[in-house]
């Protein structure tokens, strides 16, 4: 299936709507980085590869984009939720008096169109919210948003489903929830082998692969 039909499919739209509904419930932006070792190491990791600009894919209310901008990177945060972006813009204005190199845009990262290219695209704790086909397309398209050399840094969580919640299972194993709190949300578990296979298929060279907090896979690939 091509990108356009995938981007407008009804079940995918429901998943996107879920995120907007979820962010509408949030009244205060999360603007402090989570207390994980790998988070603290991100600026140093990027600097090692002379990376100067970053897109924070699925940025939420922007803590990572702000953290990077504070560390001297030019940062762009992109999220599907207008409400999340509004929170991020609010932090920029109130906490930094707009005096920080972090911009925010509400777009679907699957189909996003950007005005300029960046050295790295970062996806933290969000890849699991795509089904397999869209996850591959996402990385394929993100490659076009990057300078040369360009990098993609992902933190790919290990997804545990527990027994809770109501969901249907899509053909590729993605769960789409239909319970009260996650109505529409996609969640998929990507194994190490699958991730490695995706990078290989897309000609993305793995240059760093670590297991970090909660056994998440922290992976830097060269595009
Ligand atoms: C689990 S949160 C992670 C947020 C942030 N990356 C972090 O680490 O705190 C997932 C985020 O992905 C965003 N999102 C989900 N699907 C998206 C899409 N197709 N395009 C852009 N953002 C998306 C949601 O709005 C939400 O902010």
PDB file of C-alpha atoms and ligand atoms in Angstrom:
ATOM      1  CA  UNK A   1       0.000   0.000   0.000  1.00  0.00           C
ATOM      2  CA  UNK A   2       1.277   3.494  -0.658  1.00  0.00           C
ATOM      3  CA  UNK A   3       1.884   6.204   1.878  1.00  0.00           C
ATOM      4  CA  UNK A   4      -1.215   8.226   1.097  1.00  0.00           C
ATOM      5  CA  UNK A   5      -3.626   5.371   1.583  1.00  0.00           C
ATOM      6  CA  UNK A   6      -1.807   4.263   4.729  1.00  0.00           C
ATOM      7  CA  UNK A   7      -1.859   7.777   6.168  1.00  0.00           C
ATOM      8  CA  UNK A   8      -5.605   8.129   5.729  1.00  0.00           C
ATOM      9  CA  UNK A   9      -6.781   4.646   6.730  1.00  0.00           C
ATOM     10  CA  UNK A  10      -9.539   4.760   9.305  1.00  0.00           C
ATOM     11  CA  UNK A  11      -7.848   2.699  12.011  1.00  0.00           C
ATOM     12  CA  UNK A  12      -4.698   4.799  11.741  1.00  0.00           C
ATOM     13  CA  UNK A  13      -6.725   8.011  11.986  1.00  0.00           C
ATOM     14  CA  UNK A  14      -8.325   6.640  15.136  1.00  0.00           C
ATOM     15  CA  UNK A  15      -4.881   6.059  16.572  1.00  0.00           C
ATOM     16  CA  UNK A  16      -3.886   9.651  15.771  1.00  0.00           C
ATOM     17  CA  UNK A  17      -7.118  10.956  17.314  1.00  0.00           C
ATOM     18  CA  UNK A  18      -6.300   9.028  20.475  1.00  0.00           C
ATOM     19  CA  UNK A  19      -3.104  11.069  20.923  1.00  0.00           C
ATOM     20  CA  UNK A  20      -4.891  14.382  20.574  1.00  0.00           C
ATOM     21  CA  UNK A  21      -7.528  13.287  23.099  1.00  0.00           C
ATOM     22  CA  UNK A  22      -4.798  12.108  25.480  1.00  0.00           C
ATOM     23  CA  UNK A  23      -2.891  15.408  25.258  1.00  0.00           C
ATOM     24  CA  UNK A  24      -6.083  17.426  25.747  1.00  0.00           C
ATOM     25  CA  UNK A  25      -6.208  15.944  29.248  1.00  0.00           C
ATOM     26  CA  UNK A  26      -2.739  17.276  30.088  1.00  0.00           C
ATOM     27  CA  UNK A  27      -2.748  20.727  31.615  1.00  0.00           C
ATOM     28  CA  UNK A  28       0.958  21.142  32.353  1.00  0.00           C
ATOM     29  CA  UNK A  29       3.855  20.392  29.998  1.00  0.00           C
ATOM     30  CA  UNK A  30       6.438  17.784  30.913  1.00  0.00           C
ATOM     31  CA  UNK A  31       9.554  19.874  30.540  1.00  0.00           C
ATOM     32  CA  UNK A  32      12.063  18.093  32.701  1.00  0.00           C
ATOM     33  CA  UNK A  33      13.873  15.130  31.184  1.00  0.00           C
ATOM     34  CA  UNK A  34      13.079  11.717  32.689  1.00  0.00           C
ATOM     35  CA  UNK A  35      15.710  10.503  35.119  1.00  0.00           C
ATOM     36  CA  UNK A  36      17.338   7.857  32.922  1.00  0.00           C
ATOM     37  CA  UNK A  37      21.055   7.422  32.331  1.00  0.00           C
ATOM     38  CA  UNK A  38      20.630   7.165  28.556  1.00  0.00           C
ATOM     39  CA  UNK A  39      18.781  10.498  28.470  1.00  0.00           C
ATOM     40  CA  UNK A  40      21.703  12.245  30.165  1.00  0.00           C
ATOM     41  CA  UNK A  41      24.057  10.713  27.588  1.00  0.00           C
ATOM     42  CA  UNK A  42      22.172  11.841  24.470  1.00  0.00           C
ATOM     43  CA  UNK A  43      23.969  15.188  23.948  1.00  0.00           C
ATOM     44  CA  UNK A  44      27.414  13.546  24.297  1.00  0.00           C
ATOM     45  CA  UNK A  45      26.430  10.740  21.937  1.00  0.00           C
ATOM     46  CA  UNK A  46      25.318  13.223  19.282  1.00  0.00           C
ATOM     47  CA  UNK A  47      28.371  15.436  19.739  1.00  0.00           C
ATOM     48  CA  UNK A  48      30.619  12.419  19.179  1.00  0.00           C
ATOM     49  CA  UNK A  49      29.290  12.336  15.599  1.00  0.00           C
ATOM     50  CA  UNK A  50      29.505  16.119  15.145  1.00  0.00           C
ATOM     51  CA  UNK A  51      25.738  16.402  15.033  1.00  0.00           C
ATOM     52  CA  UNK A  52      24.508  19.964  15.365  1.00  0.00           C
ATOM     53  CA  UNK A  53      20.811  19.870  14.548  1.00  0.00           C
ATOM     54  CA  UNK A  54      18.053  17.464  15.539  1.00  0.00           C
ATOM     55  CA  UNK A  55      14.424  16.677  14.851  1.00  0.00           C
ATOM     56  CA  UNK A  56      12.643  15.236  17.863  1.00  0.00           C
ATOM     57  CA  UNK A  57      10.060  12.935  16.272  1.00  0.00           C
ATOM     58  CA  UNK A  58       6.836  12.603  18.301  1.00  0.00           C
ATOM     59  CA  UNK A  59       8.169  15.202  20.728  1.00  0.00           C
ATOM     60  CA  UNK A  60       5.138  15.427  23.017  1.00  0.00           C
ATOM     61  CA  UNK A  61       5.401  18.641  25.033  1.00  0.00           C
ATOM     62  CA  UNK A  62       9.044  18.985  24.097  1.00  0.00           C
ATOM     63  CA  UNK A  63      11.355  18.057  26.991  1.00  0.00           C
ATOM     64  CA  UNK A  64      13.915  16.440  24.677  1.00  0.00           C
ATOM     65  CA  UNK A  65      13.944  19.287  22.156  1.00  0.00           C
ATOM     66  CA  UNK A  66      14.469  21.750  25.027  1.00  0.00           C
ATOM     67  CA  UNK A  67      17.196  19.592  26.523  1.00  0.00           C
ATOM     68  CA  UNK A  68      19.000  19.475  23.179  1.00  0.00           C
ATOM     69  CA  UNK A  69      18.592  23.188  22.550  1.00  0.00           C
ATOM     70  CA  UNK A  70      19.998  23.894  26.010  1.00  0.00           C
ATOM     71  CA  UNK A  71      22.987  21.727  25.083  1.00  0.00           C
ATOM     72  CA  UNK A  72      23.624  23.865  21.988  1.00  0.00           C
ATOM     73  CA  UNK A  73      21.778  21.940  19.269  1.00  0.00           C
ATOM     74  CA  UNK A  74      19.291  23.458  16.878  1.00  0.00           C
ATOM     75  CA  UNK A  75      16.099  21.523  17.620  1.00  0.00           C
ATOM     76  CA  UNK A  76      12.763  20.952  15.963  1.00  0.00           C
ATOM     77  CA  UNK A  77      10.032  19.012  17.724  1.00  0.00           C
ATOM     78  CA  UNK A  78       7.230  17.461  15.681  1.00  0.00           C
ATOM     79  CA  UNK A  79       4.134  15.847  17.142  1.00  0.00           C
ATOM     80  CA  UNK A  80       0.734  14.922  15.754  1.00  0.00           C
ATOM     81  CA  UNK A  81      -1.075  16.530  18.683  1.00  0.00           C
ATOM     82  CA  UNK A  82      -1.862  20.245  18.380  1.00  0.00           C
ATOM     83  CA  UNK A  83      -2.410  20.272  22.149  1.00  0.00           C
ATOM     84  CA  UNK A  84       1.071  18.848  22.829  1.00  0.00           C
ATOM     85  CA  UNK A  85       2.614  21.447  20.524  1.00  0.00           C
ATOM     86  CA  UNK A  86       0.659  24.195  22.253  1.00  0.00           C
ATOM     87  CA  UNK A  87       2.127  23.048  25.597  1.00  0.00           C
ATOM     88  CA  UNK A  88       5.647  23.038  24.110  1.00  0.00           C
ATOM     89  CA  UNK A  89       5.171  26.526  22.657  1.00  0.00           C
ATOM     90  CA  UNK A  90       3.912  27.654  26.074  1.00  0.00           C
ATOM     91  CA  UNK A  91       7.079  26.360  27.766  1.00  0.00           C
ATOM     92  CA  UNK A  92       9.213  28.102  25.150  1.00  0.00           C
ATOM     93  CA  UNK A  93       7.468  31.399  25.798  1.00  0.00           C
ATOM     94  CA  UNK A  94       7.109  31.207  29.595  1.00  0.00           C
ATOM     95  CA  UNK A  95      10.296  29.448  30.635  1.00  0.00           C
ATOM     96  CA  UNK A  96      12.692  30.702  27.980  1.00  0.00           C
ATOM     97  CA  UNK A  97      11.018  33.981  26.904  1.00  0.00           C
ATOM     98  CA  UNK A  98      11.251  32.448  23.394  1.00  0.00           C
ATOM     99  CA  UNK A  99      15.008  32.757  23.667  1.00  0.00           C
ATOM    100  CA  UNK A 100      15.978  29.196  22.767  1.00  0.00           C
ATOM    101  CA  UNK A 101      16.710  27.417  19.493  1.00  0.00           C
ATOM    102  CA  UNK A 102      13.766  25.029  19.648  1.00  0.00           C
ATOM    103  CA  UNK A 103      10.839  25.129  17.225  1.00  0.00           C
ATOM    104  CA  UNK A 104       7.692  23.026  17.304  1.00  0.00           C
ATOM    105  CA  UNK A 105       5.283  21.870  14.612  1.00  0.00           C
ATOM    106  CA  UNK A 106       2.109  19.812  14.657  1.00  0.00           C
ATOM    107  CA  UNK A 107       2.447  17.227  11.895  1.00  0.00           C
ATOM    108  CA  UNK A 108       2.209  13.496  11.393  1.00  0.00           C
ATOM    109  CA  UNK A 109       5.829  12.321  11.400  1.00  0.00           C
ATOM    110  CA  UNK A 110       4.836   9.690   8.837  1.00  0.00           C
ATOM    111  CA  UNK A 111       4.049  12.297   6.202  1.00  0.00           C
ATOM    112  CA  UNK A 112       5.767  15.411   7.601  1.00  0.00           C
ATOM    113  CA  UNK A 113       7.166  18.020   5.257  1.00  0.00           C
ATOM    114  CA  UNK A 114       9.984  20.136   6.633  1.00  0.00           C
ATOM    115  CA  UNK A 115      11.517  23.310   5.293  1.00  0.00           C
ATOM    116  CA  UNK A 116      15.074  22.298   6.029  1.00  0.00           C
ATOM    117  CA  UNK A 117      17.205  19.265   6.714  1.00  0.00           C
ATOM    118  CA  UNK A 118      18.675  18.151  10.020  1.00  0.00           C
ATOM    119  CA  UNK A 119      21.694  16.071  11.069  1.00  0.00           C
ATOM    120  CA  UNK A 120      19.744  13.601  13.185  1.00  0.00           C
ATOM    121  CA  UNK A 121      16.179  12.484  13.721  1.00  0.00           C
ATOM    122  CA  UNK A 122      15.452  11.141  17.183  1.00  0.00           C
ATOM    123  CA  UNK A 123      12.561   8.901  18.058  1.00  0.00           C
ATOM    124  CA  UNK A 124      12.199   8.292  21.776  1.00  0.00           C
ATOM    125  CA  UNK A 125       9.632   5.871  23.145  1.00  0.00           C
ATOM    126  CA  UNK A 126       7.306   6.317  20.174  1.00  0.00           C
ATOM    127  CA  UNK A 127       8.250   3.798  17.439  1.00  0.00           C
ATOM    128  CA  UNK A 128       6.147   1.208  19.319  1.00  0.00           C
ATOM    129  CA  UNK A 129       3.063   3.226  18.419  1.00  0.00           C
ATOM    130  CA  UNK A 130       3.366   2.340  14.732  1.00  0.00           C
ATOM    131  CA  UNK A 131       2.447  -0.860  12.972  1.00  0.00           C
ATOM    132  CA  UNK A 132       5.197  -2.641  11.066  1.00  0.00           C
ATOM    133  CA  UNK A 133       4.455  -1.266   7.594  1.00  0.00           C
ATOM    134  CA  UNK A 134       4.140   2.343   8.776  1.00  0.00           C
ATOM    135  CA  UNK A 135       7.181   2.002  11.046  1.00  0.00           C
ATOM    136  CA  UNK A 136       9.277   1.094   8.013  1.00  0.00           C
ATOM    137  CA  UNK A 137       7.789   3.887   5.918  1.00  0.00           C
ATOM    138  CA  UNK A 138       8.419   6.317   8.743  1.00  0.00           C
ATOM    139  CA  UNK A 139      12.145   5.589   8.803  1.00  0.00           C
ATOM    140  CA  UNK A 140      12.299   5.576   5.013  1.00  0.00           C
ATOM    141  CA  UNK A 141      10.740   9.042   4.832  1.00  0.00           C
ATOM    142  CA  UNK A 142      12.748  10.397   7.732  1.00  0.00           C
ATOM    143  CA  UNK A 143      15.891   9.662   5.697  1.00  0.00           C
ATOM    144  CA  UNK A 144      14.760  12.392   3.278  1.00  0.00           C
ATOM    145  CA  UNK A 145      14.716  14.956   6.092  1.00  0.00           C
ATOM    146  CA  UNK A 146      18.379  14.467   6.905  1.00  0.00           C
ATOM    147  CA  UNK A 147      21.625  16.119   5.883  1.00  0.00           C
ATOM    148  CA  UNK A 148      24.481  13.990   4.654  1.00  0.00           C
ATOM    149  CA  UNK A 149      25.802  12.348   6.718  1.00  0.00           C
ATOM    150  CA  UNK A 150      22.522  11.923   8.529  1.00  0.00           C
ATOM    151  CA  UNK A 151      21.648   9.803  11.525  1.00  0.00           C
ATOM    152  CA  UNK A 152      18.588   8.343  13.181  1.00  0.00           C
ATOM    153  CA  UNK A 153      18.755   7.800  16.926  1.00  0.00           C
ATOM    154  CA  UNK A 154      15.992   5.696  18.415  1.00  0.00           C
ATOM    155  CA  UNK A 155      15.149   4.448  21.846  1.00  0.00           C
ATOM    156  CA  UNK A 156      13.019   1.407  21.140  1.00  0.00           C
ATOM    157  CA  UNK A 157      11.201   0.279  24.256  1.00  0.00           C
ATOM    158  CA  UNK A 158      10.460  -3.308  25.165  1.00  0.00           C
ATOM    159  CA  UNK A 159       6.693  -3.427  25.147  1.00  0.00           C
ATOM    160  CA  UNK A 160       4.940  -5.483  27.792  1.00  0.00           C
ATOM    161  CA  UNK A 161       1.203  -5.787  27.297  1.00  0.00           C
ATOM    162  CA  UNK A 162       0.127  -7.322  30.587  1.00  0.00           C
ATOM    163  CA  UNK A 163      -3.375  -8.712  30.675  1.00  0.00           C
ATOM    164  CA  UNK A 164      -5.111  -5.415  30.942  1.00  0.00           C
ATOM    165  CA  UNK A 165      -7.109  -3.568  28.356  1.00  0.00           C
ATOM    166  CA  UNK A 166      -9.277  -4.387  25.418  1.00  0.00           C
ATOM    167  CA  UNK A 167      -7.827  -4.478  21.985  1.00  0.00           C
ATOM    168  CA  UNK A 168      -8.019  -5.976  18.534  1.00  0.00           C
ATOM    169  CA  UNK A 169      -4.933  -7.408  16.964  1.00  0.00           C
ATOM    170  CA  UNK A 170      -3.952  -6.281  13.478  1.00  0.00           C
ATOM    171  CA  UNK A 171      -2.384  -8.744  11.036  1.00  0.00           C
ATOM    172  CA  UNK A 172       1.202  -7.798  11.911  1.00  0.00           C
ATOM    173  CA  UNK A 173       0.669  -8.193  15.659  1.00  0.00           C
ATOM    174  CA  UNK A 174       0.000  -4.515  16.382  1.00  0.00           C
ATOM    175  CA  UNK A 175      -2.588  -4.134  19.100  1.00  0.00           C
ATOM    176  CA  UNK A 176      -5.185  -1.428  18.663  1.00  0.00           C
ATOM    177  CA  UNK A 177      -6.837  -0.671  21.986  1.00  0.00           C
ATOM    178  CA  UNK A 178     -10.495   0.162  22.373  1.00  0.00           C
ATOM    179  CA  UNK A 179     -10.752   0.594  26.130  1.00  0.00           C
ATOM    180  CA  UNK A 180     -11.718   3.838  27.773  1.00  0.00           C
ATOM    181  CA  UNK A 181      -8.240   5.308  28.280  1.00  0.00           C
ATOM    182  CA  UNK A 182      -6.501   4.201  25.113  1.00  0.00           C
ATOM    183  CA  UNK A 183      -9.281   4.170  22.575  1.00  0.00           C
ATOM    184  CA  UNK A 184      -7.631   3.864  19.174  1.00  0.00           C
ATOM    185  CA  UNK A 185      -4.006   3.617  20.320  1.00  0.00           C
ATOM    186  CA  UNK A 186      -1.596   1.377  18.388  1.00  0.00           C
ATOM    187  CA  UNK A 187       1.011  -0.571  20.340  1.00  0.00           C
ATOM    188  CA  UNK A 188       3.441  -3.049  18.868  1.00  0.00           C
ATOM    189  CA  UNK A 189       6.370  -5.007  20.192  1.00  0.00           C
ATOM    190  CA  UNK A 190       9.455  -4.936  17.932  1.00  0.00           C
ATOM    191  CA  UNK A 191      12.004  -7.686  18.591  1.00  0.00           C
ATOM    192  CA  UNK A 192      15.746  -7.105  18.208  1.00  0.00           C
ATOM    193  CA  UNK A 193      15.756  -9.248  15.060  1.00  0.00           C
ATOM    194  CA  UNK A 194      12.927  -7.251  13.566  1.00  0.00           C
ATOM    195  CA  UNK A 195      14.637  -3.940  14.281  1.00  0.00           C
ATOM    196  CA  UNK A 196      17.893  -5.194  12.775  1.00  0.00           C
ATOM    197  CA  UNK A 197      15.967  -6.467   9.734  1.00  0.00           C
ATOM    198  CA  UNK A 198      14.255  -3.092   9.236  1.00  0.00           C
ATOM    199  CA  UNK A 199      17.569  -1.208   9.390  1.00  0.00           C
ATOM    200  CA  UNK A 200      19.109  -3.643   6.919  1.00  0.00           C
ATOM    201  CA  UNK A 201      16.189  -3.399   4.515  1.00  0.00           C
ATOM    202  CA  UNK A 202      16.376   0.411   4.580  1.00  0.00           C
ATOM    203  CA  UNK A 203      20.143   0.501   4.236  1.00  0.00           C
ATOM    204  CA  UNK A 204      20.617   2.106   7.647  1.00  0.00           C
ATOM    205  CA  UNK A 205      23.977   1.171   9.097  1.00  0.00           C
ATOM    206  CA  UNK A 206      23.933   0.382  12.815  1.00  0.00           C
ATOM    207  CA  UNK A 207      26.795   2.240  14.478  1.00  0.00           C
ATOM    208  CA  UNK A 208      25.749   2.077  18.132  1.00  0.00           C
ATOM    209  CA  UNK A 209      23.427  -0.476  19.758  1.00  0.00           C
ATOM    210  CA  UNK A 210      23.042  -0.604  23.542  1.00  0.00           C
ATOM    211  CA  UNK A 211      20.581  -1.921  26.077  1.00  0.00           C
ATOM    212  CA  UNK A 212      19.717   0.925  28.425  1.00  0.00           C
ATOM    213  CA  UNK A 213      17.275   1.676  31.238  1.00  0.00           C
ATOM    214  CA  UNK A 214      14.389  -0.839  31.314  1.00  0.00           C
ATOM    215  CA  UNK A 215      16.252  -2.822  28.643  1.00  0.00           C
ATOM    216  CA  UNK A 216      15.227  -0.406  25.895  1.00  0.00           C
ATOM    217  CA  UNK A 217      17.293  -0.597  22.748  1.00  0.00           C
ATOM    218  CA  UNK A 218      19.277   2.612  22.198  1.00  0.00           C
ATOM    219  CA  UNK A 219      20.329   2.570  18.564  1.00  0.00           C
ATOM    220  CA  UNK A 220      22.156   5.070  16.384  1.00  0.00           C
ATOM    221  CA  UNK A 221      22.090   4.350  12.660  1.00  0.00           C
ATOM    222  CA  UNK A 222      23.737   6.179   9.794  1.00  0.00           C
ATOM    223  CA  UNK A 223      21.426   6.947   6.901  1.00  0.00           C
TER     224      UNK A 223
HETATM  225  C1  LIG B   1       4.683   7.793  24.420  1.00  0.00           C
HETATM  226  S1  LIG B   1       4.634   9.448  23.838  1.00  0.00           S
HETATM  227  C2  LIG B   1       6.375   9.851  23.799  1.00  0.00           C
HETATM  228  C3  LIG B   1       6.606  11.337  23.739  1.00  0.00           C
HETATM  229  C4  LIG B   1       8.083  11.763  23.775  1.00  0.00           C
HETATM  230  N1  LIG B   1       8.806  11.284  22.610  1.00  0.00           N
HETATM  231  C5  LIG B   1       8.739  11.338  25.048  1.00  0.00           C
HETATM  232  O1  LIG B   1       9.723  10.599  24.981  1.00  0.00           O
HETATM  233  O2  LIG B   1       8.284  11.753  26.115  1.00  0.00           O
HETATM  234  C6  LIG B   1       4.224   9.226  22.125  1.00  0.00           C
HETATM  235  C7  LIG B   1       4.096  10.524  21.372  1.00  0.00           C
HETATM  236  O3  LIG B   1       3.961  10.242  19.991  1.00  0.00           O
HETATM  237  C8  LIG B   1       3.082  11.172  19.403  1.00  0.00           C
HETATM  238  N2  LIG B   1       2.662  10.570  18.130  1.00  0.00           N
HETATM  239  C9  LIG B   1       2.036   9.373  17.967  1.00  0.00           C
HETATM  240  N3  LIG B   1       1.865   9.123  16.650  1.00  0.00           N
HETATM  241  C10 LIG B   1       2.398  10.185  15.981  1.00  0.00           C
HETATM  242  C11 LIG B   1       2.512  10.516  14.610  1.00  0.00           C
HETATM  243  N4  LIG B   1       2.063   9.690  13.664  1.00  0.00           N
HETATM  244  N5  LIG B   1       3.102  11.686  14.264  1.00  0.00           N
HETATM  245  C12 LIG B   1       3.567  12.521  15.233  1.00  0.00           C
HETATM  246  N6  LIG B   1       3.478  12.263  16.547  1.00  0.00           N
HETATM  247  C13 LIG B   1       2.904  11.103  16.920  1.00  0.00           C
HETATM  248  C14 LIG B   1       2.023  11.339  20.458  1.00  0.00           C
HETATM  249  O4  LIG B   1       1.226  12.491  20.316  1.00  0.00           O
HETATM  250  C15 LIG B   1       2.880  11.362  21.719  1.00  0.00           C
HETATM  251  O5  LIG B   1       3.265  12.666  22.046  1.00  0.00           O
END
